[in-house]
GROMACS .gro file of C-alpha atoms in nm:
model
  437
    1MET     CA    1   0.000   0.000   0.000
    2LEU     CA    2   0.137   0.339  -0.100
    3ARG     CA    3   0.188   0.606   0.163
    4LYS     CA    4   0.047   0.946   0.081
    5TYR     CA    5   0.256   1.253   0.158
    6HIS     CA    6   0.105   1.599   0.114
    7SER     CA    7   0.439   1.777   0.102
    8ASN     CA    8   0.569   2.031  -0.142
    9PRO     CA    9   0.727   1.920  -0.473
   10TYR     CA   10   1.074   2.032  -0.359
   11LEU     CA   11   1.067   1.763  -0.091
   12HIS     CA   12   0.969   1.504  -0.353
   13VAL     CA   13   1.269   1.601  -0.564
   14LEU     CA   14   1.499   1.593  -0.259
   15GLN     CA   15   1.380   1.245  -0.162
   16TRP     CA   16   1.451   1.110  -0.510
   17PHE     CA   17   1.789   1.286  -0.521
   18ILE     CA   18   1.901   1.137  -0.188
   19PHE     CA   19   1.782   0.791  -0.288
   20MET     CA   20   1.969   0.806  -0.620
   21THR     CA   21   2.286   0.932  -0.454
   22ALA     CA   22   2.277   0.664  -0.184
   23SER     CA   23   2.218   0.396  -0.450
   24SER     CA   24   2.514   0.512  -0.659
   25VAL     CA   25   2.787   0.612  -0.414
   26ALA     CA   26   2.909   0.274  -0.285
   27LEU     CA   27   2.987   0.056  -0.587
   28PRO     CA   28   3.230   0.296  -0.760
   29ILE     CA   29   3.436   0.292  -0.438
   30VAL     CA   30   3.425  -0.089  -0.426
   31ILE     CA   31   3.533  -0.108  -0.792
   32GLY     CA   32   3.807   0.149  -0.730
   33ALA     CA   33   3.949  -0.061  -0.448
   34LEU     CA   34   3.924  -0.377  -0.660
   35PHE     CA   35   4.140  -0.224  -0.935
   36HIS     CA   36   4.369  -0.036  -0.692
   37LEU     CA   37   4.268   0.309  -0.821
   38SER     CA   38   4.399   0.620  -0.649
   39GLN     CA   39   4.176   0.856  -0.452
   40ASP     CA   40   4.162   1.100  -0.744
   41GLU     CA   41   4.079   0.819  -0.988
   42ILE     CA   42   3.798   0.698  -0.760
   43ALA     CA   43   3.661   1.053  -0.741
   44SER     CA   44   3.671   1.076  -1.120
   45LEU     CA   45   3.497   0.737  -1.151
   46MET     CA   46   3.228   0.850  -0.908
   47GLN     CA   47   3.177   1.174  -1.103
   48ARG     CA   48   3.129   0.984  -1.429
   49THR     CA   49   2.901   0.728  -1.263
   50PHE     CA   50   2.678   0.999  -1.112
   51PHE     CA   51   2.657   1.172  -1.449
   52VAL     CA   52   2.557   0.852  -1.631
   53VAL     CA   53   2.310   0.748  -1.357
   54GLY     CA   54   2.124   1.081  -1.378
   55LEU     CA   55   2.124   1.087  -1.757
   56SER     CA   56   2.023   0.723  -1.800
   57SER     CA   57   1.744   0.741  -1.540
   58MET     CA   58   1.603   1.053  -1.707
   59LEU     CA   59   1.611   0.892  -2.054
   60GLN     CA   60   1.424   0.585  -1.931
   61ALA     CA   61   1.161   0.791  -1.747
   62ALA     CA   62   1.107   1.025  -2.045
   63LEU     CA   63   1.153   0.796  -2.345
   64GLY     CA   64   1.196   0.436  -2.231
   65HIS     CA   65   0.969   0.244  -1.994
   66ARG     CA   66   0.842   0.581  -1.854
   67PHE     CA   67   0.839   0.466  -1.492
   68PRO     CA   68   1.023   0.648  -1.211
   69ILE     CA   69   1.292   0.381  -1.180
   70VAL     CA   70   1.648   0.463  -1.080
   71ASP     CA   71   1.920   0.337  -1.315
   72GLY     CA   72   2.211   0.266  -1.084
   73PRO     CA   73   2.546   0.086  -1.087
   74ALA     CA   74   2.469  -0.281  -1.145
   75GLY     CA   75   2.571  -0.546  -0.897
   76SER     CA   76   2.557  -0.794  -1.187
   77TRP     CA   77   2.816  -0.589  -1.379
   78VAL     CA   78   3.031  -0.577  -1.064
   79SER     CA   79   3.050  -0.957  -1.088
   80VAL     CA   80   3.196  -0.918  -1.439
   81PHE     CA   81   3.444  -0.656  -1.311
   82VAL     CA   82   3.550  -0.899  -1.037
   83MET     CA   83   3.596  -1.178  -1.293
   84MET     CA   84   3.797  -0.948  -1.521
   85ALA     CA   85   4.022  -0.835  -1.236
   86GLY     CA   86   4.110  -1.197  -1.159
   87ILE     CA   87   4.171  -1.299  -1.521
   88SER     CA   88   4.381  -0.991  -1.601
   89ALA     CA   89   4.597  -1.044  -1.292
   90ASN     CA   90   4.648  -1.409  -1.391
   91GLN     CA   91   4.752  -1.310  -1.744
   92GLY     CA   92   4.981  -1.030  -1.627
   93HIS     CA   93   4.771  -0.747  -1.767
   94THR     CA   94   4.750  -0.407  -1.601
   95ALA     CA   95   4.432  -0.270  -1.442
   96LYS     CA   96   4.405  -0.015  -1.723
   97GLU     CA   97   4.413  -0.288  -1.989
   98ALA     CA   98   4.142  -0.483  -1.804
   99LEU     CA   99   3.922  -0.175  -1.776
  100GLN     CA  100   3.959  -0.107  -2.149
  101VAL     CA  101   3.834  -0.458  -2.222
  102LEU     CA  102   3.540  -0.395  -1.989
  103GLU     CA  103   3.458  -0.080  -2.189
  104GLY     CA  104   3.442  -0.298  -2.498
  105GLY     CA  105   3.211  -0.542  -2.320
  106LEU     CA  106   2.980  -0.260  -2.214
  107ILE     CA  107   2.958  -0.134  -2.573
  108MET     CA  108   2.881  -0.479  -2.711
  109ALA     CA  109   2.610  -0.543  -2.451
  110GLY     CA  110   2.466  -0.197  -2.524
  111VAL     CA  111   2.453  -0.263  -2.899
  112LEU     CA  112   2.279  -0.597  -2.842
  113LEU     CA  113   2.020  -0.442  -2.608
  114PHE     CA  114   1.959  -0.162  -2.861
  115LEU     CA  115   1.906  -0.415  -3.141
  116LEU     CA  116   1.672  -0.627  -2.925
  117GLY     CA  117   1.464  -0.318  -2.854
  118ILE     CA  118   1.454  -0.167  -3.202
  119THR     CA  119   1.369  -0.501  -3.369
  120GLY     CA  120   1.107  -0.598  -3.110
  121LEU     CA  121   1.292  -0.917  -3.018
  122PHE     CA  122   1.325  -0.813  -2.654
  123TYR     CA  123   0.960  -0.883  -2.578
  124LYS     CA  124   0.984  -1.224  -2.744
  125LEU     CA  125   1.261  -1.326  -2.503
  126LEU     CA  126   1.044  -1.280  -2.194
  127ASN     CA  127   0.927  -1.642  -2.195
  128LEU     CA  128   1.284  -1.751  -2.120
  129PHE     CA  129   1.284  -1.569  -1.788
  130THR     CA  130   1.070  -1.785  -1.564
  131PRO     CA  131   1.038  -1.701  -1.192
  132LEU     CA  132   1.284  -1.984  -1.118
  133VAL     CA  133   1.546  -1.832  -1.350
  134THR     CA  134   1.501  -1.479  -1.218
  135ASN     CA  135   1.509  -1.566  -0.848
  136LEU     CA  136   1.801  -1.806  -0.881
  137PHE     CA  137   1.988  -1.528  -1.060
  138LEU     CA  138   1.929  -1.295  -0.764
  139PHE     CA  139   2.045  -1.559  -0.517
  140ILE     CA  140   2.366  -1.646  -0.706
  141LEU     CA  141   2.439  -1.275  -0.754
  142SER     CA  142   2.422  -1.223  -0.377
  143LEU     CA  143   2.636  -1.530  -0.316
  144GLN     CA  144   2.900  -1.417  -0.565
  145LEU     CA  145   2.931  -1.058  -0.445
  146SER     CA  146   2.919  -1.137  -0.073
  147GLY     CA  147   3.288  -1.231  -0.076
  148VAL     CA  148   3.383  -0.906  -0.250
  149PHE     CA  149   3.192  -0.697   0.002
  150LEU     CA  150   3.322  -0.890   0.303
  151LYS     CA  151   3.681  -0.841   0.188
  152GLY     CA  152   3.611  -0.470   0.160
  153MET     CA  153   3.455  -0.460   0.507
  154PHE     CA  154   3.754  -0.636   0.662
  155GLY     CA  155   4.008  -0.430   0.467
  156LEU     CA  156   4.161  -0.742   0.312
  157LYS     CA  157   4.398  -0.649   0.030
  158ALA     CA  158   4.679  -0.827  -0.143
  159GLY     CA  159   5.004  -0.774   0.042
  160GLN     CA  160   4.840  -0.602   0.338
  161GLY     CA  161   4.997  -0.668   0.676
  162ALA     CA  162   4.816  -0.606   1.004
  163VAL     CA  163   4.439  -0.627   1.025
  164ASP     CA  164   4.258  -0.316   1.150
  165TYR     CA  165   4.009  -0.456   1.401
  166GLY     CA  166   3.858  -0.112   1.460
  167THR     CA  167   3.764  -0.090   1.092
  168ILE     CA  168   3.614  -0.439   1.108
  169LEU     CA  169   3.401  -0.351   1.411
  170ILE     CA  170   3.275  -0.030   1.250
  171SER     CA  171   3.189  -0.203   0.922
  172LEU     CA  172   3.006  -0.483   1.105
  173GLY     CA  173   2.817  -0.220   1.305
  174VAL     CA  174   2.719  -0.038   0.985
  175PHE     CA  175   2.604  -0.364   0.827
  176GLY     CA  176   2.398  -0.461   1.132
  177GLY     CA  177   2.254  -0.110   1.167
  178VAL     CA  178   2.134  -0.089   0.805
  179VAL     CA  179   1.982  -0.438   0.822
  180PHE     CA  180   1.807  -0.351   1.150
  181LEU     CA  181   1.660  -0.028   1.009
  182ASN     CA  182   1.544  -0.209   0.695
  183VAL     CA  183   1.361  -0.466   0.907
  184LYS     CA  184   1.248  -0.270   1.215
  185GLY     CA  185   1.270   0.093   1.103
  186LYS     CA  186   0.962   0.307   1.063
  187GLY     CA  187   0.897   0.590   0.819
  188TRP     CA  188   1.200   0.794   0.722
  189THR     CA  189   1.444   0.585   0.927
  190ARG     CA  190   1.369   0.282   0.714
  191ASN     CA  191   1.348   0.484   0.395
  192TYR     CA  192   1.693   0.632   0.446
  193ALA     CA  193   1.862   0.338   0.619
  194VAL     CA  194   2.138   0.334   0.356
  195LEU     CA  195   2.202   0.706   0.391
  196LEU     CA  196   2.208   0.681   0.772
  197GLY     CA  197   2.448   0.386   0.752
  198ILE     CA  198   2.682   0.572   0.518
  199THR     CA  199   2.679   0.889   0.730
  200GLY     CA  200   2.718   0.714   1.068
  201GLY     CA  201   2.988   0.474   0.950
  202TRP     CA  202   3.182   0.751   0.776
  203VAL     CA  203   3.184   0.968   1.089
  204LEU     CA  204   3.288   0.677   1.313
  205GLN     CA  205   3.567   0.576   1.076
  206ALA     CA  206   3.693   0.935   1.056
  207LEU     CA  207   3.697   0.961   1.436
  208ALA     CA  208   3.869   0.624   1.471
  209VAL     CA  209   4.157   0.711   1.237
  210GLY     CA  210   4.172   1.079   1.326
  211GLY     CA  211   4.086   1.177   0.969
  212VAL     CA  212   3.933   1.498   0.850
  213PHE     CA  213   3.690   1.566   0.572
  214SER     CA  214   3.817   1.753   0.269
  215ALA     CA  215   3.595   1.918   0.010
  216GLY     CA  216   3.859   1.889  -0.262
  217SER     CA  217   4.202   2.001  -0.364
  218ALA     CA  218   4.305   2.355  -0.442
  219SER     CA  219   4.352   2.267  -0.808
  220ASP     CA  220   3.988   2.170  -0.850
  221THR     CA  221   3.784   2.390  -1.080
  222TRP     CA  222   3.430   2.494  -1.001
  223ILE     CA  223   3.288   2.301  -1.296
  224LYS     CA  224   3.445   2.004  -1.472
  225LEU     CA  225   3.292   1.795  -1.749
  226PRO     CA  226   3.333   1.418  -1.710
  227ASP     CA  227   3.622   1.265  -1.902
  228ILE     CA  228   3.559   1.054  -2.212
  229TRP     CA  229   3.742   0.719  -2.242
  230ALA     CA  230   3.909   0.788  -1.907
  231TRP     CA  231   4.042   0.430  -1.902
  232GLY     CA  232   4.166   0.453  -2.260
  233PHE     CA  233   4.009   0.355  -2.590
  234PRO     CA  234   3.789   0.042  -2.557
  235GLN     CA  235   3.925  -0.300  -2.648
  236LEU     CA  236   3.740  -0.625  -2.713
  237ASN     CA  237   3.870  -0.979  -2.717
  238PRO     CA  238   3.686  -1.305  -2.799
  239GLY     CA  239   3.643  -1.393  -2.432
  240MET     CA  240   3.480  -1.063  -2.339
  241ALA     CA  241   3.270  -1.071  -2.659
  242LEU     CA  242   3.129  -1.410  -2.555
  243THR     CA  243   3.073  -1.290  -2.198
  244ALA     CA  244   2.895  -0.973  -2.313
  245ALA     CA  245   2.671  -1.166  -2.554
  246LEU     CA  246   2.562  -1.412  -2.286
  247PHE     CA  247   2.547  -1.144  -2.017
  248THR     CA  248   2.289  -0.955  -2.226
  249LEU     CA  249   2.039  -1.223  -2.126
  250ILE     CA  250   2.101  -1.137  -1.761
  251LEU     CA  251   2.048  -0.767  -1.838
  252VAL     CA  252   1.715  -0.857  -2.000
  253SER     CA  253   1.614  -1.044  -1.684
  254ASN     CA  254   1.712  -0.747  -1.466
  255LEU     CA  255   1.513  -0.500  -1.677
  256VAL     CA  256   1.203  -0.721  -1.675
  257ALA     CA  257   1.225  -0.754  -1.294
  258ALA     CA  258   1.254  -0.376  -1.249
  259ILE     CA  259   0.956  -0.296  -1.475
  260THR     CA  260   0.741  -0.566  -1.314
  261ALA     CA  261   0.817  -0.439  -0.964
  262ALA     CA  262   0.752  -0.076  -1.064
  263GLN     CA  263   0.423  -0.165  -1.230
  264GLN     CA  264   0.304  -0.315  -0.903
  265ALA     CA  265   0.407  -0.001  -0.711
  266VAL     CA  266   0.282   0.262  -0.960
  267PRO     CA  267  -0.090   0.217  -1.036
  268ARG     CA  268  -0.172   0.216  -1.407
  269LYS     CA  269  -0.485   0.124  -1.596
  270GLU     CA  270  -0.302  -0.115  -1.829
  271LEU     CA  271  -0.015  -0.355  -1.782
  272PRO     CA  272   0.309  -0.269  -1.966
  273GLY     CA  273   0.285  -0.392  -2.325
  274LYS     CA  274   0.553  -0.501  -2.565
  275ASP     CA  275   0.621  -0.141  -2.672
  276VAL     CA  276   0.718  -0.052  -2.312
  277TYR     CA  277   0.965  -0.339  -2.287
  278ASN     CA  278   1.113  -0.277  -2.631
  279ARG     CA  279   1.161   0.096  -2.563
  280ALA     CA  280   1.321   0.015  -2.229
  281SER     CA  281   1.566  -0.223  -2.397
  282LEU     CA  282   1.654   0.039  -2.660
  283ILE     CA  283   1.731   0.304  -2.397
  284ALA     CA  284   1.919   0.047  -2.185
  285GLY     CA  285   2.141  -0.009  -2.487
  286VAL     CA  286   2.207   0.364  -2.512
  287SER     CA  287   2.284   0.376  -2.138
  288HIS     CA  288   2.542   0.099  -2.167
  289VAL     CA  289   2.718   0.278  -2.451
  290LEU     CA  290   2.718   0.594  -2.236
  291SER     CA  291   2.867   0.393  -1.948
  292ALA     CA  292   3.149   0.284  -2.177
  293LEU     CA  293   3.195   0.631  -2.327
  294PHE     CA  294   3.235   0.786  -1.981
  295SER     CA  295   3.425   0.485  -1.838
  296ALA     CA  296   3.168   0.422  -1.565
  297VAL     CA  297   3.023   0.118  -1.394
  298GLY     CA  298   2.748  -0.030  -1.612
  299VAL     CA  299   2.405   0.094  -1.503
  300VAL     CA  300   2.077  -0.098  -1.496
  301SER     CA  301   1.724  -0.026  -1.377
  302LEU     CA  302   1.715  -0.110  -1.005
  303PRO     CA  303   1.418  -0.327  -0.894
  304VAL     CA  304   1.467  -0.196  -0.537
  305THR     CA  305   1.320   0.137  -0.656
  306ALA     CA  306   0.973  -0.016  -0.617
  307SER     CA  307   1.029  -0.047  -0.241
  308PHE     CA  308   1.120   0.322  -0.222
  309ILE     CA  309   0.803   0.415  -0.415
  310ARG     CA  310   0.587   0.212  -0.175
  311MET     CA  311   0.746   0.372   0.131
  312THR     CA  312   0.723   0.731   0.009
  313GLY     CA  313   0.425   0.732  -0.228
  314GLN     CA  314   0.639   0.912  -0.490
  315THR     CA  315   0.476   0.791  -0.812
  316ARG     CA  316   0.503   1.106  -1.028
  317ARG     CA  317   0.762   1.127  -1.303
  318MET     CA  318   0.834   1.500  -1.305
  319PRO     CA  319   0.998   1.523  -0.956
  320PHE     CA  320   1.197   1.213  -1.050
  321ILE     CA  321   1.319   1.366  -1.378
  322ILE     CA  322   1.420   1.689  -1.200
  323ALA     CA  323   1.616   1.486  -0.944
  324CYS     CA  324   1.792   1.302  -1.230
  325LEU     CA  325   1.898   1.634  -1.383
  326ALA     CA  326   2.016   1.754  -1.042
  327LEU     CA  327   2.234   1.446  -0.993
  328SER     CA  328   2.396   1.490  -1.335
  329ALA     CA  329   2.452   1.859  -1.254
  330ILE     CA  330   2.609   1.782  -0.915
  331ALA     CA  331   2.846   1.543  -1.095
  332LEU     CA  332   2.996   1.846  -1.270
  333VAL     CA  333   3.110   2.000  -0.937
  334PRO     CA  334   3.447   1.835  -0.850
  335SER     CA  335   3.457   1.952  -0.488
  336ILE     CA  336   3.131   1.773  -0.404
  337VAL     CA  337   3.228   1.453  -0.584
  338HIS     CA  338   3.576   1.457  -0.426
  339PHE     CA  339   3.414   1.482  -0.083
  340LEU     CA  340   3.183   1.185  -0.149
  341ALA     CA  341   3.472   0.979  -0.288
  342GLN     CA  342   3.639   0.987   0.055
  343LEU     CA  343   3.377   0.744   0.186
  344PRO     CA  344   3.585   0.456   0.332
  345THR     CA  345   3.580   0.134   0.130
  346SER     CA  346   3.488  -0.063   0.444
  347VAL     CA  347   3.174   0.147   0.498
  348ALA     CA  348   3.077   0.136   0.129
  349SER     CA  349   3.119  -0.243   0.128
  350ALA     CA  350   2.915  -0.284   0.448
  351VAL     CA  351   2.627  -0.078   0.310
  352SER     CA  352   2.638  -0.267  -0.022
  353LEU     CA  353   2.627  -0.605   0.155
  354ALA     CA  354   2.335  -0.489   0.371
  355THR     CA  355   2.132  -0.388   0.065
  356PHE     CA  356   2.174  -0.741  -0.073
  357VAL     CA  357   2.020  -0.899   0.239
  358GLN     CA  358   1.667  -0.793   0.143
  359MET     CA  359   1.718  -0.906  -0.216
  360THR     CA  360   1.842  -1.245  -0.100
  361SER     CA  361   1.551  -1.294   0.140
  362ASN     CA  362   1.306  -1.196  -0.134
  363SER     CA  363   1.461  -1.454  -0.367
  364PHE     CA  364   1.425  -1.722  -0.097
  365SER     CA  365   1.062  -1.626  -0.042
  366SER     CA  366   0.985  -1.637  -0.413
  367LEU     CA  367   1.168  -1.967  -0.464
  368SER     CA  368   0.969  -2.126  -0.181
  369ARG     CA  369   0.653  -2.047  -0.377
  370VAL     CA  370   0.793  -2.132  -0.720
  371VAL     CA  371   0.958  -2.469  -0.645
  372GLN     CA  372   0.667  -2.710  -0.630
  373THR     CA  373   0.781  -3.015  -0.832
  374GLN     CA  374   1.067  -3.263  -0.844
  375ARG     CA  375   1.172  -3.113  -1.177
  376GLN     CA  376   1.194  -2.760  -1.034
  377LEU     CA  377   1.373  -2.879  -0.720
  378THR     CA  378   1.631  -3.062  -0.930
  379ILE     CA  379   1.686  -2.761  -1.156
  380LEU     CA  380   1.728  -2.540  -0.848
  381GLY     CA  381   1.985  -2.777  -0.702
  382ILE     CA  382   2.180  -2.790  -1.027
  383GLY     CA  383   2.174  -2.411  -1.056
  384ILE     CA  384   2.304  -2.355  -0.702
  385LEU     CA  385   2.580  -2.614  -0.736
  386VAL     CA  386   2.689  -2.483  -1.076
  387GLY     CA  387   2.679  -2.119  -0.961
  388ALA     CA  388   2.870  -2.185  -0.638
  389GLY     CA  389   3.112  -2.425  -0.804
  390PHE     CA  390   3.213  -2.194  -1.086
  391THR     CA  391   3.240  -1.904  -0.841
  392LEU     CA  392   3.494  -2.107  -0.641
  393ILE     CA  393   3.678  -2.207  -0.960
  394SER     CA  394   3.708  -1.843  -1.063
  395ALA     CA  395   3.879  -1.769  -0.728
  396SER     CA  396   4.161  -2.008  -0.833
  397PRO     CA  397   4.252  -1.922  -1.193
  398LEU     CA  398   4.321  -2.211  -1.431
  399PRO     CA  399   4.583  -2.076  -1.673
  400GLU     CA  400   4.594  -2.404  -1.865
  401LEU     CA  401   4.244  -2.337  -2.000
  402PRO     CA  402   4.203  -2.133  -2.320
  403VAL     CA  403   4.137  -1.764  -2.255
  404VAL     CA  404   3.784  -1.781  -2.400
  405MET     CA  405   3.698  -2.065  -2.159
  406GLN     CA  406   3.840  -1.865  -1.868
  407TYR     CA  407   3.599  -1.586  -1.953
  408ALA     CA  408   3.305  -1.823  -2.000
  409PHE     CA  409   3.369  -2.023  -1.681
  410GLY     CA  410   3.501  -1.731  -1.475
  411ASN     CA  411   3.154  -1.609  -1.379
  412GLY     CA  412   2.939  -1.851  -1.183
  413LEU     CA  413   2.641  -1.615  -1.209
  414LEU     CA  414   2.651  -1.627  -1.586
  415VAL     CA  415   2.701  -2.003  -1.613
  416ALA     CA  416   2.427  -2.085  -1.361
  417THR     CA  417   2.175  -1.854  -1.526
  418ILE     CA  418   2.237  -2.002  -1.873
  419VAL     CA  419   2.219  -2.361  -1.742
  420VAL     CA  420   1.893  -2.305  -1.551
  421MET     CA  421   1.742  -2.116  -1.843
  422ALA     CA  422   1.822  -2.406  -2.077
  423LEU     CA  423   1.683  -2.666  -1.834
  424GLU     CA  424   1.362  -2.468  -1.784
  425ARG     CA  425   1.322  -2.441  -2.161
  426PHE     CA  426   1.399  -2.796  -2.271
  427TRP     CA  427   1.308  -3.014  -1.970
  428GLN     CA  428   0.932  -3.013  -2.000
  429THR     CA  429   0.851  -3.334  -1.810
  430ASP     CA  430   0.681  -3.231  -1.489
  431PRO     CA  431   0.654  -3.508  -1.226
  432LYS     CA  432   0.401  -3.502  -0.946
  433LEU     CA  433   0.414  -3.235  -0.680
  434ILE     CA  434   0.660  -3.299  -0.400
  435VAL     CA  435   0.618  -2.980  -0.200
  436THR     CA  436   0.294  -2.898  -0.027
  437ASN     CA  437   0.197  -2.578   0.147
   0.00000   0.00000   0.00000
């Protein structure tokens, strides 16, 4: 049930702006730490990500699916970044070379999404994404990224010596606090649990290490346009081409989940038709090309936006579009972005892990309703074993395998989704029910 707020439109815009900022601030810092970027490079990455998030969200709301859905940095793309970091390190490539290949993958995925939308094929793919496929995808995604976030929370880095137990305690406190507010919080405390966790954890970490907040360096200009090809000109190899082609199916699943959730939260007379899905795919393709152009984390429509809409009652598009423009404008002010980029990696990782708790519990809840037969239970078991198994394999690189196979098998999320999708499609025998409610 939607909550009704009779506040002025400026408050509506502010609520959307804060939600978009909180949804976008953590993952660029996690990616920066993963590729050992400097503080200035992380600030630049955050600036470009904010700019793309605001622009992409506005394009979708105005021209694409036309729902107020935030396009934010994708956890699913983070899994590809993690895979690429491991493979590049194993092959002796630099972080810059790996990031250039990721730019190429973003462009290829964007072109495929654009073609699916403009040809109308996107809507025809929807039958492949059964509830079992979608919810298993969410579960494996959480499983795969949990290790990345926990390493960030504990400050575990290659070659690092002593463990900072103070940082660990603060990050665990932030994680527990955000989860508690999401479950037990009321009103604005629940709505802004992520923002409260970021603010509280940042202050505690600054006090613990005796740090100070800096608004930027003296060389910063008042206004700075985001860099183009900041990681260098994009590259594409056969392994990333294969990964991007298969990963497009996951992006389709994510977009369908976001539109379905938004439709349930935003009352409309008619259900979204094929034109809505095809337009959304077309704009998603444009957004991925923009992510590559500005060397940002790939953005996708976030299904969690529906929860924000239900809590605030913010169903109108115009305040949302204004907030999108504001976020892109703020991205042009280096001092603000530099300040936000100082958020400690441990706090960003703790908040990111906490946001995945609700998604994981929702996937469990949905799977408990979906899995009703021996066939479905078997497919679920295969999917979990394949996803977990290939995730563990990717943690121990196998240099004797061809490079293309390292890319294909280096992402348990991708392999599990494809396997379960194929089983759902071609295994049609449906034995008697084995689960009763």
